[in-house]
PDB file of C-alpha atoms in Angstrom:
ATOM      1  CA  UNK I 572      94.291 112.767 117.666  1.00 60.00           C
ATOM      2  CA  UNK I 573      94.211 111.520 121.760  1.00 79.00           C
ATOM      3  CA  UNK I 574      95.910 113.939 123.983  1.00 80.00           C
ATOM      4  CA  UNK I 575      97.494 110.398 124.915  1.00 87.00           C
ATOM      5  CA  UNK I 576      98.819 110.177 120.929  1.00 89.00           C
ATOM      6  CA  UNK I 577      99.594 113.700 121.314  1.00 90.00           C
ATOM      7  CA  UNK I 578     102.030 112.904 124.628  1.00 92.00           C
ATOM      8  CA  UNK I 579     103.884 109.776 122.899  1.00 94.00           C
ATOM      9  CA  UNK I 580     104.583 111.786 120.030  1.00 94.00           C
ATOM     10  CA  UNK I 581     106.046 114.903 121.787  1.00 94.00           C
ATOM     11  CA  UNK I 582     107.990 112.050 123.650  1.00 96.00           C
ATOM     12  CA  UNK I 583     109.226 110.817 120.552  1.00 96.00           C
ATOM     13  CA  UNK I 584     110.556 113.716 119.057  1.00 96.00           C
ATOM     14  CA  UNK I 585     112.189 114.592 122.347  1.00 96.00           C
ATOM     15  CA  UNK I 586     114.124 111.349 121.437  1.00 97.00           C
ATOM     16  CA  UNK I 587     115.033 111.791 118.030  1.00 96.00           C
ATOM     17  CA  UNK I 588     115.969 115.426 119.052  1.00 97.00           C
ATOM     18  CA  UNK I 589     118.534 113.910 121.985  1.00 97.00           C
ATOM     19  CA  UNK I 590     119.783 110.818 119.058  1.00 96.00           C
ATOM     20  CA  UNK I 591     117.902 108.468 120.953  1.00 97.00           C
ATOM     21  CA  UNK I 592     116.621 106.671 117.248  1.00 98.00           C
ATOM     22  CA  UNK I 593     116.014 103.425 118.918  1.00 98.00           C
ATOM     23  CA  UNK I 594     113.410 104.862 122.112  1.00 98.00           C
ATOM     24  CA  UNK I 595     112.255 107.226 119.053  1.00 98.00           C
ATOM     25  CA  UNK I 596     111.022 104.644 116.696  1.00 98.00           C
ATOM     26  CA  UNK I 597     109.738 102.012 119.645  1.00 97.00           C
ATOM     27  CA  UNK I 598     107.458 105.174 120.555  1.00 97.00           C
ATOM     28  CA  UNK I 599     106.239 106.242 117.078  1.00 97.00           C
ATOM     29  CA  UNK I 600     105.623 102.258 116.832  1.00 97.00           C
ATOM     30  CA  UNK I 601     103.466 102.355 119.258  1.00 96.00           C
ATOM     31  CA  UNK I 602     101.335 105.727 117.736  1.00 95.00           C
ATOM     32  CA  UNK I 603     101.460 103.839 114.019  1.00 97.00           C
ATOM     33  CA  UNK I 604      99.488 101.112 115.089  1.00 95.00           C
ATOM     34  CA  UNK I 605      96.526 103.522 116.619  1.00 92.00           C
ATOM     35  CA  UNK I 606      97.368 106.391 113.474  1.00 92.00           C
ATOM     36  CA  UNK I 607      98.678 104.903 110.297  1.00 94.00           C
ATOM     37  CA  UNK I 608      98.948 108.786 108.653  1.00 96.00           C
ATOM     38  CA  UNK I 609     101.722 109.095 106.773  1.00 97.00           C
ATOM     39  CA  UNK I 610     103.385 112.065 108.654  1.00 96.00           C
ATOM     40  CA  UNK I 611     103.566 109.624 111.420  1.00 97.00           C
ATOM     41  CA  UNK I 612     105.154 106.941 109.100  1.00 98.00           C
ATOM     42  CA  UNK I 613     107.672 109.675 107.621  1.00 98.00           C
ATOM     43  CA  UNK I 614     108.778 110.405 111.356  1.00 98.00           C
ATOM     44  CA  UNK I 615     109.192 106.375 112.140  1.00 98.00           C
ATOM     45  CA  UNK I 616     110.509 105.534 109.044  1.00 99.00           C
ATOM     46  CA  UNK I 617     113.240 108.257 109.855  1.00 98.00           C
ATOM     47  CA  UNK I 618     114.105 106.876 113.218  1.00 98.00           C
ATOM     48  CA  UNK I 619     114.398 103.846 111.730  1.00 98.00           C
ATOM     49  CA  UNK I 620     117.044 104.914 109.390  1.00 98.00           C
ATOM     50  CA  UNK I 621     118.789 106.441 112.016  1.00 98.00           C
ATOM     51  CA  UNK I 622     118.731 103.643 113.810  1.00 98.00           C
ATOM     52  CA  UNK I 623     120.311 101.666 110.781  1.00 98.00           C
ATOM     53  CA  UNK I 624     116.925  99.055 110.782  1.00 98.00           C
ATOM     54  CA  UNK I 625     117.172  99.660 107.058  1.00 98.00           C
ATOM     55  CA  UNK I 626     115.003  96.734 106.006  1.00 98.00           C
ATOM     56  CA  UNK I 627     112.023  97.185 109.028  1.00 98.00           C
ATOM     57  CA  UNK I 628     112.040 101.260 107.734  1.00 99.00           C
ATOM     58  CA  UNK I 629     111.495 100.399 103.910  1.00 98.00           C
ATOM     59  CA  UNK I 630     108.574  97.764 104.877  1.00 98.00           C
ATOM     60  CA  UNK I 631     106.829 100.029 106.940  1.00 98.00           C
ATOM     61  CA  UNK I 632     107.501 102.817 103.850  1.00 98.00           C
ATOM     62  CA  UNK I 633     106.023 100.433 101.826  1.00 98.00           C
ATOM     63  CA  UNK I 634     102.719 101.018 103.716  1.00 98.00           C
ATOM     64  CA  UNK I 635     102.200 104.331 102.111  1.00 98.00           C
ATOM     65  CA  UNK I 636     104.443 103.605  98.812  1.00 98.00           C
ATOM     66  CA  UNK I 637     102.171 105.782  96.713  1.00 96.00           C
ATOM     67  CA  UNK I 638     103.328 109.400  98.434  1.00 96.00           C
ATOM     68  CA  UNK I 639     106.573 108.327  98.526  1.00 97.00           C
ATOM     69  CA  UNK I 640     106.907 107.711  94.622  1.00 95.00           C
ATOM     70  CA  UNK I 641     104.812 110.700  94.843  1.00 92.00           C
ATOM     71  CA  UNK I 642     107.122 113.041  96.950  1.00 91.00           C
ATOM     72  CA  UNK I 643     110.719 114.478  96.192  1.00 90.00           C
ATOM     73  CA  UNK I 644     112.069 113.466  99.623  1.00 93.00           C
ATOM     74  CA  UNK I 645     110.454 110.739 100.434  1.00 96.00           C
ATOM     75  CA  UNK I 646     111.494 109.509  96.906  1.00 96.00           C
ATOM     76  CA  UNK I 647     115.081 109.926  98.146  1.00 95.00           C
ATOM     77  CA  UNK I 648     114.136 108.868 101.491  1.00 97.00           C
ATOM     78  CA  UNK I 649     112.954 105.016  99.933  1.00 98.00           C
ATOM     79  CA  UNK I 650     115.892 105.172  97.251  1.00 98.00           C
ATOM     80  CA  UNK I 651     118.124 105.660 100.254  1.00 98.00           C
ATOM     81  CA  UNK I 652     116.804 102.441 101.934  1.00 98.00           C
ATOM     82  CA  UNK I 653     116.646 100.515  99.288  1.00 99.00           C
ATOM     83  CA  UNK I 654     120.465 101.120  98.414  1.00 98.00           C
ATOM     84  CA  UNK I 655     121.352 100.294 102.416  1.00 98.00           C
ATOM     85  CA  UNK I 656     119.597  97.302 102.211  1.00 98.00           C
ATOM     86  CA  UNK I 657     121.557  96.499  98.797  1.00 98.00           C
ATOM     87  CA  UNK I 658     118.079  96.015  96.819  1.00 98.00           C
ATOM     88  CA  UNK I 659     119.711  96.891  93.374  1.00 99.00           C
ATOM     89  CA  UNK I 660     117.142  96.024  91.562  1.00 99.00           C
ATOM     90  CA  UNK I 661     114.621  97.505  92.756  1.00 98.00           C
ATOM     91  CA  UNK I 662     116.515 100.392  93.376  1.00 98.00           C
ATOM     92  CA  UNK I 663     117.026 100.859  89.315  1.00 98.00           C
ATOM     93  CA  UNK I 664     113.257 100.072  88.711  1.00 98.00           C
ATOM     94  CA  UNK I 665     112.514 102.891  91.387  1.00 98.00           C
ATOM     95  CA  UNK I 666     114.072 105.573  89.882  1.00 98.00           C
ATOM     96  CA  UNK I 667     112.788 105.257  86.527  1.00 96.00           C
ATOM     97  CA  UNK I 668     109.171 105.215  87.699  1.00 94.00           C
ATOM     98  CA  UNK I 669     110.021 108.374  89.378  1.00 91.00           C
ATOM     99  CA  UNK I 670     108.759 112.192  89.491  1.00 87.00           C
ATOM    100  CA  UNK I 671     109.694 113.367  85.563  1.00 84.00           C
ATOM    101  CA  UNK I 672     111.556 116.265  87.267  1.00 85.00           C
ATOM    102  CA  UNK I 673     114.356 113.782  88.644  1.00 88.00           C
ATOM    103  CA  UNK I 674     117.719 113.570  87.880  1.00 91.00           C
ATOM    104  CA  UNK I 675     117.664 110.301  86.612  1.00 94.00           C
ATOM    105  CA  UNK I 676     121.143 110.152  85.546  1.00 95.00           C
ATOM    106  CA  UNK I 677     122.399 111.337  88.686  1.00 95.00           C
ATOM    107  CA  UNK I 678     120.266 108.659  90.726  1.00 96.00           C
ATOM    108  CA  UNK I 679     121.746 105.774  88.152  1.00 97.00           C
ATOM    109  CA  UNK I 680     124.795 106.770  89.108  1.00 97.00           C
ATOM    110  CA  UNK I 681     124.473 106.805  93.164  1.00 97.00           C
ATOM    111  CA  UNK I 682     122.887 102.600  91.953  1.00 98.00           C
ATOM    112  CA  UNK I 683     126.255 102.330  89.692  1.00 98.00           C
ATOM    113  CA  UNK I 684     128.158 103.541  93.264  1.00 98.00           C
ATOM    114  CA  UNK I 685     126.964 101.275  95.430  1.00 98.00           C
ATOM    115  CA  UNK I 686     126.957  98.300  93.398  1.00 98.00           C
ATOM    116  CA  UNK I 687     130.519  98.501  92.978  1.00 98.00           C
ATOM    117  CA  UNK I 688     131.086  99.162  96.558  1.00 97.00           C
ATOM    118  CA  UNK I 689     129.486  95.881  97.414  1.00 98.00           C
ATOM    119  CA  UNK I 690     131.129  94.267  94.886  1.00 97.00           C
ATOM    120  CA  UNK I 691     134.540  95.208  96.476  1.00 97.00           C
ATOM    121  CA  UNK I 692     133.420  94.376 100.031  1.00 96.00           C
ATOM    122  CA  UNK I 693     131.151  91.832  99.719  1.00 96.00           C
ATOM    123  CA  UNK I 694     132.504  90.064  95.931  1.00 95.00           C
ATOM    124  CA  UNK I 695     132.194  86.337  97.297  1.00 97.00           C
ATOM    125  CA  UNK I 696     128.770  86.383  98.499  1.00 97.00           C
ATOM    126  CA  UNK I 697     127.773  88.315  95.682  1.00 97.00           C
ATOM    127  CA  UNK I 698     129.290  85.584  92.984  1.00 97.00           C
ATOM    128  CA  UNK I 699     127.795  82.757  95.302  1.00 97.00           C
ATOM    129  CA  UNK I 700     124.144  84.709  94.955  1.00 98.00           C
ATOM    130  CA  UNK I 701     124.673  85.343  91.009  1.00 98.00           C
ATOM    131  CA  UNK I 702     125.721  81.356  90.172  1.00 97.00           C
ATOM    132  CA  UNK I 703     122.707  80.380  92.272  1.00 97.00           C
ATOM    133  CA  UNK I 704     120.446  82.860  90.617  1.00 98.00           C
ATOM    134  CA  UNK I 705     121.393  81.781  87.091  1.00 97.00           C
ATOM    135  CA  UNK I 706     120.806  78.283  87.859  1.00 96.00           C
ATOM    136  CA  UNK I 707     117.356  78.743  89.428  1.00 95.00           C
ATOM    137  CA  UNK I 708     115.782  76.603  88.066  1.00 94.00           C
ATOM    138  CA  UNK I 709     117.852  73.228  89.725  1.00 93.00           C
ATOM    139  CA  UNK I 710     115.672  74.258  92.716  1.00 91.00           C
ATOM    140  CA  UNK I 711     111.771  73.580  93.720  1.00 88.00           C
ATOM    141  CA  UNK I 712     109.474  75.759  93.431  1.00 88.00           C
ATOM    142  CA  UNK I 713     110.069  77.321  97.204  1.00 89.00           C
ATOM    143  CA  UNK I 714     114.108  77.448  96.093  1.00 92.00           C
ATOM    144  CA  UNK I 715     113.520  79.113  93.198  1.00 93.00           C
ATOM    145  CA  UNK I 716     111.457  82.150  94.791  1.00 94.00           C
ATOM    146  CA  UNK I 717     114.047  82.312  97.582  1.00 96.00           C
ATOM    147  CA  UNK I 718     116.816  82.621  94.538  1.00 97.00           C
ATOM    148  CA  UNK I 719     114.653  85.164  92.609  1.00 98.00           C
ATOM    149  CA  UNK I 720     114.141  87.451  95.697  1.00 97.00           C
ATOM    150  CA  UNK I 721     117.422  87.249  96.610  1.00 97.00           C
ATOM    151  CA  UNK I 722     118.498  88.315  92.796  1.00 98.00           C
ATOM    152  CA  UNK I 723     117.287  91.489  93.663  1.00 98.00           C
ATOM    153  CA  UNK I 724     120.658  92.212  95.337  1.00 98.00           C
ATOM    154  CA  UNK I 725     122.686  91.386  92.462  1.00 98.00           C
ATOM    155  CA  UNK I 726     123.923  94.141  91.073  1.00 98.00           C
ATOM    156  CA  UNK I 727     121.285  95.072  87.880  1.00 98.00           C
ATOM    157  CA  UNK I 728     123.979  94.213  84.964  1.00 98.00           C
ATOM    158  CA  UNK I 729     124.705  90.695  86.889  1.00 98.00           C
ATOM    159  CA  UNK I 730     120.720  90.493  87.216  1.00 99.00           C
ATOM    160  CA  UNK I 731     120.145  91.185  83.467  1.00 98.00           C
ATOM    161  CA  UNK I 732     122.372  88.636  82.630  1.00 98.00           C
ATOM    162  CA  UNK I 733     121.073  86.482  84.947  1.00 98.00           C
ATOM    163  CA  UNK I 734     117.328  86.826  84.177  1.00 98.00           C
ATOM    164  CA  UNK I 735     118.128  86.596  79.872  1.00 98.00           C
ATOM    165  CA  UNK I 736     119.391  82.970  80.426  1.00 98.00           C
ATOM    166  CA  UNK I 737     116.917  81.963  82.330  1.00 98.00           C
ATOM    167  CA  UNK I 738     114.303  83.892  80.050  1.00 98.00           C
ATOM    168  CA  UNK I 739     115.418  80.701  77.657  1.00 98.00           C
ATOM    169  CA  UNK I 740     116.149  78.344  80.029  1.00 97.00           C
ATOM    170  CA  UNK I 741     113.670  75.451  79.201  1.00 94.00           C
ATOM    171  CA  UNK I 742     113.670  74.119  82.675  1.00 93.00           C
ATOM    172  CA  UNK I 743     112.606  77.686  83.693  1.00 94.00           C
ATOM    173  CA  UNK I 744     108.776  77.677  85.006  1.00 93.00           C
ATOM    174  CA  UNK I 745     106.816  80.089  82.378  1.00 95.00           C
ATOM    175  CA  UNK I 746     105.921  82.137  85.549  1.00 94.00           C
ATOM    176  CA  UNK I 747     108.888  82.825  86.484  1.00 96.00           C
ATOM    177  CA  UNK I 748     109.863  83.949  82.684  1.00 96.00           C
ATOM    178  CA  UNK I 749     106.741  86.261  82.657  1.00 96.00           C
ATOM    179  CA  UNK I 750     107.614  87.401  86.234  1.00 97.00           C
ATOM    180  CA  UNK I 751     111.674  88.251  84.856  1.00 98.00           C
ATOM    181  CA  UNK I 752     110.193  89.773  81.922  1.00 98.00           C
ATOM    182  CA  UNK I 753     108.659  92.069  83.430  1.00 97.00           C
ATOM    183  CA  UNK I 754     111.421  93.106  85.796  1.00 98.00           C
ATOM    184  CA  UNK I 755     113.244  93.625  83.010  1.00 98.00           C
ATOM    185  CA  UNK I 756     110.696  96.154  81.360  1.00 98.00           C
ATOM    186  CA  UNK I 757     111.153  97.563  84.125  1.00 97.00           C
ATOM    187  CA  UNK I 758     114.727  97.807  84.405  1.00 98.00           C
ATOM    188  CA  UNK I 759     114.476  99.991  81.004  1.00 96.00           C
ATOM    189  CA  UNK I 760     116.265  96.957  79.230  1.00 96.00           C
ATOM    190  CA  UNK I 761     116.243  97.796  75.743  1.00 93.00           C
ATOM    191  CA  UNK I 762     116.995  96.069  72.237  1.00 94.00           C
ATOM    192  CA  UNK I 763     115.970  92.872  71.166  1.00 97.00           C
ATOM    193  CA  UNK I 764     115.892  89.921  73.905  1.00 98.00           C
ATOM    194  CA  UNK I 765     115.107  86.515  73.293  1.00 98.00           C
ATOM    195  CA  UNK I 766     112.845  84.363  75.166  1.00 98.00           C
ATOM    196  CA  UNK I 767     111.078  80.805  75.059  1.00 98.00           C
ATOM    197  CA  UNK I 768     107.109  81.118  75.206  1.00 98.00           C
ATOM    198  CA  UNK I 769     104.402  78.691  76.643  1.00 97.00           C
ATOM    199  CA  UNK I 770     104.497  76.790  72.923  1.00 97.00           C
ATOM    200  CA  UNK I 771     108.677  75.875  73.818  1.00 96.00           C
ATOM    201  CA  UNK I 772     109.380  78.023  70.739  1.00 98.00           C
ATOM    202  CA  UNK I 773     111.828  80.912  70.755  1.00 98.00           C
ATOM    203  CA  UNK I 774     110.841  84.816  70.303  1.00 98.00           C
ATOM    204  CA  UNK I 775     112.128  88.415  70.225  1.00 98.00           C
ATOM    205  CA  UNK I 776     110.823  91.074  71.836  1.00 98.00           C
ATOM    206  CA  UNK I 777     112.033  94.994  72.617  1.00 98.00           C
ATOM    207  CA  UNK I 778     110.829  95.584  75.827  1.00 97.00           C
ATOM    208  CA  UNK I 779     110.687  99.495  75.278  1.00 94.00           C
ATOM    209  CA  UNK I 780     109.026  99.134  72.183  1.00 96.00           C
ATOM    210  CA  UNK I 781     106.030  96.823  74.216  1.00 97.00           C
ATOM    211  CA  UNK I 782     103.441  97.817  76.253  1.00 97.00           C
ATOM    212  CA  UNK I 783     103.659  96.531  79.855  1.00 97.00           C
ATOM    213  CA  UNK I 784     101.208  93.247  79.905  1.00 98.00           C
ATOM    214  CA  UNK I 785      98.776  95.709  82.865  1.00 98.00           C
ATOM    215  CA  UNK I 786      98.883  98.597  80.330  1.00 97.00           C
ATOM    216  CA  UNK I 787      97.992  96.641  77.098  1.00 98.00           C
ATOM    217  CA  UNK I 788      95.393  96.759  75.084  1.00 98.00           C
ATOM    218  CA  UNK I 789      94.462  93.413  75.643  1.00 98.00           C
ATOM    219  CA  UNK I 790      94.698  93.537  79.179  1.00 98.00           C
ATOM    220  CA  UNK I 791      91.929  95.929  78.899  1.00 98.00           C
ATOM    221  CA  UNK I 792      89.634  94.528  76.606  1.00 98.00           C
ATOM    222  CA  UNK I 793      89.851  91.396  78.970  1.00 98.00           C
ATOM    223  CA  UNK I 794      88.829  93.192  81.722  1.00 98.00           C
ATOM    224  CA  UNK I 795      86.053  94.526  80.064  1.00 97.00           C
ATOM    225  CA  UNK I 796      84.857  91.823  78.893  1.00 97.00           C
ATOM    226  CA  UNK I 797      84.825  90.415  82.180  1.00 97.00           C
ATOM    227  CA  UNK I 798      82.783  93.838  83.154  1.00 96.00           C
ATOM    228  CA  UNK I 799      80.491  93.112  80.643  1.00 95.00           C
ATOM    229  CA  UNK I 800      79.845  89.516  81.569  1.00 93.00           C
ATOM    230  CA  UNK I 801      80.143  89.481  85.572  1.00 94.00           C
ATOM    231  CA  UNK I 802      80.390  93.248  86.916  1.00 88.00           C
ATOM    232  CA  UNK I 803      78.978  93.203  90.294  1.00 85.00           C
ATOM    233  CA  UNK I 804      76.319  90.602  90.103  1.00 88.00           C
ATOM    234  CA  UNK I 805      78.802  87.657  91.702  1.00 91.00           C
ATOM    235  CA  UNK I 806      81.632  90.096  93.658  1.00 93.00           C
ATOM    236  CA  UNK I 807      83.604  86.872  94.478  1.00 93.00           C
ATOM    237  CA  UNK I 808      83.688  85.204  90.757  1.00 94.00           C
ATOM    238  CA  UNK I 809      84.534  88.433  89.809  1.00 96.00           C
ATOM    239  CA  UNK I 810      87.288  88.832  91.943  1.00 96.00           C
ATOM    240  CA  UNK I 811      88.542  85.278  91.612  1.00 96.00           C
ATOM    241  CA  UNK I 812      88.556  85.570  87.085  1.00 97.00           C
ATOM    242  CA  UNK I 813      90.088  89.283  87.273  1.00 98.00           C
ATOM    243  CA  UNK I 814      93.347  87.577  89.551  1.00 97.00           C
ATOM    244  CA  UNK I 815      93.113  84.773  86.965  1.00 98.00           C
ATOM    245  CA  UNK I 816      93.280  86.951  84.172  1.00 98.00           C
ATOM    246  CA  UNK I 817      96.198  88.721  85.586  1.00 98.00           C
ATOM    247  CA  UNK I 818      98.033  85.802  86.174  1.00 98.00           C
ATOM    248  CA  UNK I 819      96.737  84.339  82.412  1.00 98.00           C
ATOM    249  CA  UNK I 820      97.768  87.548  80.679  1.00 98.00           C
ATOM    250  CA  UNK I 821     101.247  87.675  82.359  1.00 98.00           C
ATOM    251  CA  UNK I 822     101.629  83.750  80.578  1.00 98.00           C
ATOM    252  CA  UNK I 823     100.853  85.006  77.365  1.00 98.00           C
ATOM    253  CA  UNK I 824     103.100  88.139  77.483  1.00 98.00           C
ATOM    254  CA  UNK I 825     104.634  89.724  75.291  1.00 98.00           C
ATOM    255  CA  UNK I 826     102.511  87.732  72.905  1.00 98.00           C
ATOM    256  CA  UNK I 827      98.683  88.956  74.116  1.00 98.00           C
ATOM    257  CA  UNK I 828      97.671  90.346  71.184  1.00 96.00           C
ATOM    258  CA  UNK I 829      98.674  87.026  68.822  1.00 97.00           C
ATOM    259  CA  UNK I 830      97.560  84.986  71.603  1.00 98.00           C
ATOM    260  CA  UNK I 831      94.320  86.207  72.680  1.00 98.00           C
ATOM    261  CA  UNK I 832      92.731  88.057  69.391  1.00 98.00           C
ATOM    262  CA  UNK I 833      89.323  87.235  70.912  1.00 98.00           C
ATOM    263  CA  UNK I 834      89.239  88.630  75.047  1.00 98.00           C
ATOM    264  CA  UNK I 835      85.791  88.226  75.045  1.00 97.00           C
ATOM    265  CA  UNK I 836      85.975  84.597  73.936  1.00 97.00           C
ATOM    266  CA  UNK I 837      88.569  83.560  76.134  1.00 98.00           C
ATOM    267  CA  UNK I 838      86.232  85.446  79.238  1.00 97.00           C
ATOM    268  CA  UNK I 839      83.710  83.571  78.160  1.00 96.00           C
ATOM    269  CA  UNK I 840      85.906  80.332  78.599  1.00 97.00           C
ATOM    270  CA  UNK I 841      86.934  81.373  81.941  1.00 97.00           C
ATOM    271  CA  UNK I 842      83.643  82.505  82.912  1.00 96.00           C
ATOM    272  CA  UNK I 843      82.426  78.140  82.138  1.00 95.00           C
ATOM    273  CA  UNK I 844      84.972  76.705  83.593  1.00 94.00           C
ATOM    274  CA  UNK I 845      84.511  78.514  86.763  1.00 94.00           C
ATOM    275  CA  UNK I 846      81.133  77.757  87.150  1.00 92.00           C
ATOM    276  CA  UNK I 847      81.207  74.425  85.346  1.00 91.00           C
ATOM    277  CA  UNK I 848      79.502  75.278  82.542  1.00 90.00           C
ATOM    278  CA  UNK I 849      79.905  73.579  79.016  1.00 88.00           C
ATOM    279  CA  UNK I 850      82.757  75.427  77.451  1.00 85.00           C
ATOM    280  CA  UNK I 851      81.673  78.016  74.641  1.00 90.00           C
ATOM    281  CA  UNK I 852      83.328  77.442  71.380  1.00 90.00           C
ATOM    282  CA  UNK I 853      87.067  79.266  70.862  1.00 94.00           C
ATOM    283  CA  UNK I 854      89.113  80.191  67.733  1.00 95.00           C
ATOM    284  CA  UNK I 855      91.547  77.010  67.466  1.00 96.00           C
ATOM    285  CA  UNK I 856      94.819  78.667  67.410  1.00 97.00           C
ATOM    286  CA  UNK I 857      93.211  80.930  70.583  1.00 98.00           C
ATOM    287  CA  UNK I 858      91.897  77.603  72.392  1.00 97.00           C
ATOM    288  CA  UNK I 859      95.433  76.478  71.833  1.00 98.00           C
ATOM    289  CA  UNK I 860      97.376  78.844  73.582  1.00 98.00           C
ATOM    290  CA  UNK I 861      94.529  78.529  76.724  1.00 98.00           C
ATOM    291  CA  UNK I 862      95.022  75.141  76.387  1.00 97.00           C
ATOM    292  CA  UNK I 863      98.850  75.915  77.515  1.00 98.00           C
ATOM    293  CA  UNK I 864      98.326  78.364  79.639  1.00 98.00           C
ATOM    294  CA  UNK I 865      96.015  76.199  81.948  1.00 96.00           C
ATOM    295  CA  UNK I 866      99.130  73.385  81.598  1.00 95.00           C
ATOM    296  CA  UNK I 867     101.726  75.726  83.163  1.00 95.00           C
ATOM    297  CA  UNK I 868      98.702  76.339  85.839  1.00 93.00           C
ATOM    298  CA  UNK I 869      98.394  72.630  86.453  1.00 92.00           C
ATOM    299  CA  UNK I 870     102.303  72.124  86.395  1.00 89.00           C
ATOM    300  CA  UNK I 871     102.781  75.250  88.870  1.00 87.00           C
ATOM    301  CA  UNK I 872      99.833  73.645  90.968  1.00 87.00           C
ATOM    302  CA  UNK I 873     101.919  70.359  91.177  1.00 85.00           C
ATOM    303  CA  UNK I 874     104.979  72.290  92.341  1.00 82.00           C
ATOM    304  CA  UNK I 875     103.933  74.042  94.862  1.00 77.00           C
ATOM    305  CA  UNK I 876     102.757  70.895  96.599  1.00 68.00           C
TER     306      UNK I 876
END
């Protein structure tokens, strides 16, 4: 560390120390961009907060969100920001991917708190962001992400509500199905939910009793069959087919293993198309479902235009 670092530091602290968050944080600002470390993002992240720039405090926490899911205090620290920027959501998903020594309960309950003191102060903008939320899908493709992200301050019962219509809403883009399924996986949603898949046809699935689509099985065989078949010979095809095969087995979730039986096969697939090759030959019912899941990529092509 500079002797110059050093100096803007001390100066910094000398700030916090006298309540000066604002002069604090401008200066540790300054030292973050020539030491990312995360004791200097703790200390600016801090002054944030005392300053009350909520939102510009979590996104530079998010820099180093590892230690803080990692970390008792900074754990509380994030969860803190996250509730005073009214990022329910998130908030709920947060605390159940947390240390397995927290108080869960009590952490649900400081969520359940502040949800229903926005709801008493804030009950009209919060019904005009729910009915536009639920109806998501009258919007382009740019409308509906803006509606999505700003479902996240719902609070999480209005959200789960929210995302099951939509989860059978046939006007619903299948991305943005896979995307809500997952967020409610990770919301700890339980039971049996219903939801249309790429074939238009209706499903259950228990979230809790399903592996998360990263964490499956056939996640992993697909990736190792794209080891097998690319590892480091072309770094940018292989870069390019893992993203598509995140973004293919998201489509096919909850269904992977019904969908894709063969991961190799449907690698292999991949693997032709991006280097326009002949296609290899694919199990019919498999081709079929990578038949749809390179129509909703066409159709989410043509929206984003």
């Amino acid at each position: 560390m500079s002797i110059e670092i050093s100096k803007l530091i001390d100066q910094a602290q000398n700030e916090y120390d006298q309540e000066n968050y604002r002069q604090a944080a401008d200066l540790l600002a300054e030292v973050y961009q020539e030491e990312s470390s995360l004791q200097v993002n703790h200390s600016l992240v801090l002054a944030l907060q005392k300053d009350q720039q909520f939102q510009l405090a979590k996104d530079y926490a998010n820099d180093h969100i590892n230690d803080y899911l990692q970390d008792t205090d900074l754990f509380t620290l994030y969860l803190d920001l996250l509730l005073a920027t009214q990022n329910f959501v998130l908030a709920q998903q947060w605390v159940l991917q947390g240390p397995e020594d927290l108080d869960r309960e009590t952490e649900l309950g400081k969520i359940r708190a502040a949800e229903n003191e926005a709801i008493a102060n804030q009950g009209q903008t919060i019904a005009v962001i729910e009915k536009q939320f639920y109806h998501l899908s009258d919007e382009d493709w740019s409308g509906q992400q803006d509606r999505y992200q700003q479902g996240f301050h719902l609070p999480v019962a209005s959200f789960t509500t929210g995302a099951k219509f939509l989860l059978v809403d046939p006007f619903a883009t299948p991305l943005m199905r896979a995307t809500l399924m997952a967020d409610l996986q990770q919301l700890g949603e339980d039971g049996s939910t219903t939801y249309q898949w790429l074939d238009g046809n209706r499903y259950q699935v228990d979230f809790q009793a399903t592996a998360p689509v990263f964490a499956s099985k056939t996640f992993t065989d697909l990736v190792g069959a794209l080891d097998d078949l690319v590892g480091q010979e072309d770094p940018v095809a292989y870069q390019a087919l893992f993203d598509q095969l995140r973004l293919e087995a998201m489509l096919v979730f909850p269904r992977l293993s019904e969908g894709i039986p063969d991961p190799e096969a449907w690698v292999d697939v991949d693997l032709a198309n991006f280097y326009q090759d002949q296609k290899p030959d694919e199990e019919p019912d498999q081709k079929q479902v990578h038949d749809l899941v390179q129509k909703a990529f066409i159709e989410l092509a043509q929206q984003q235009l």
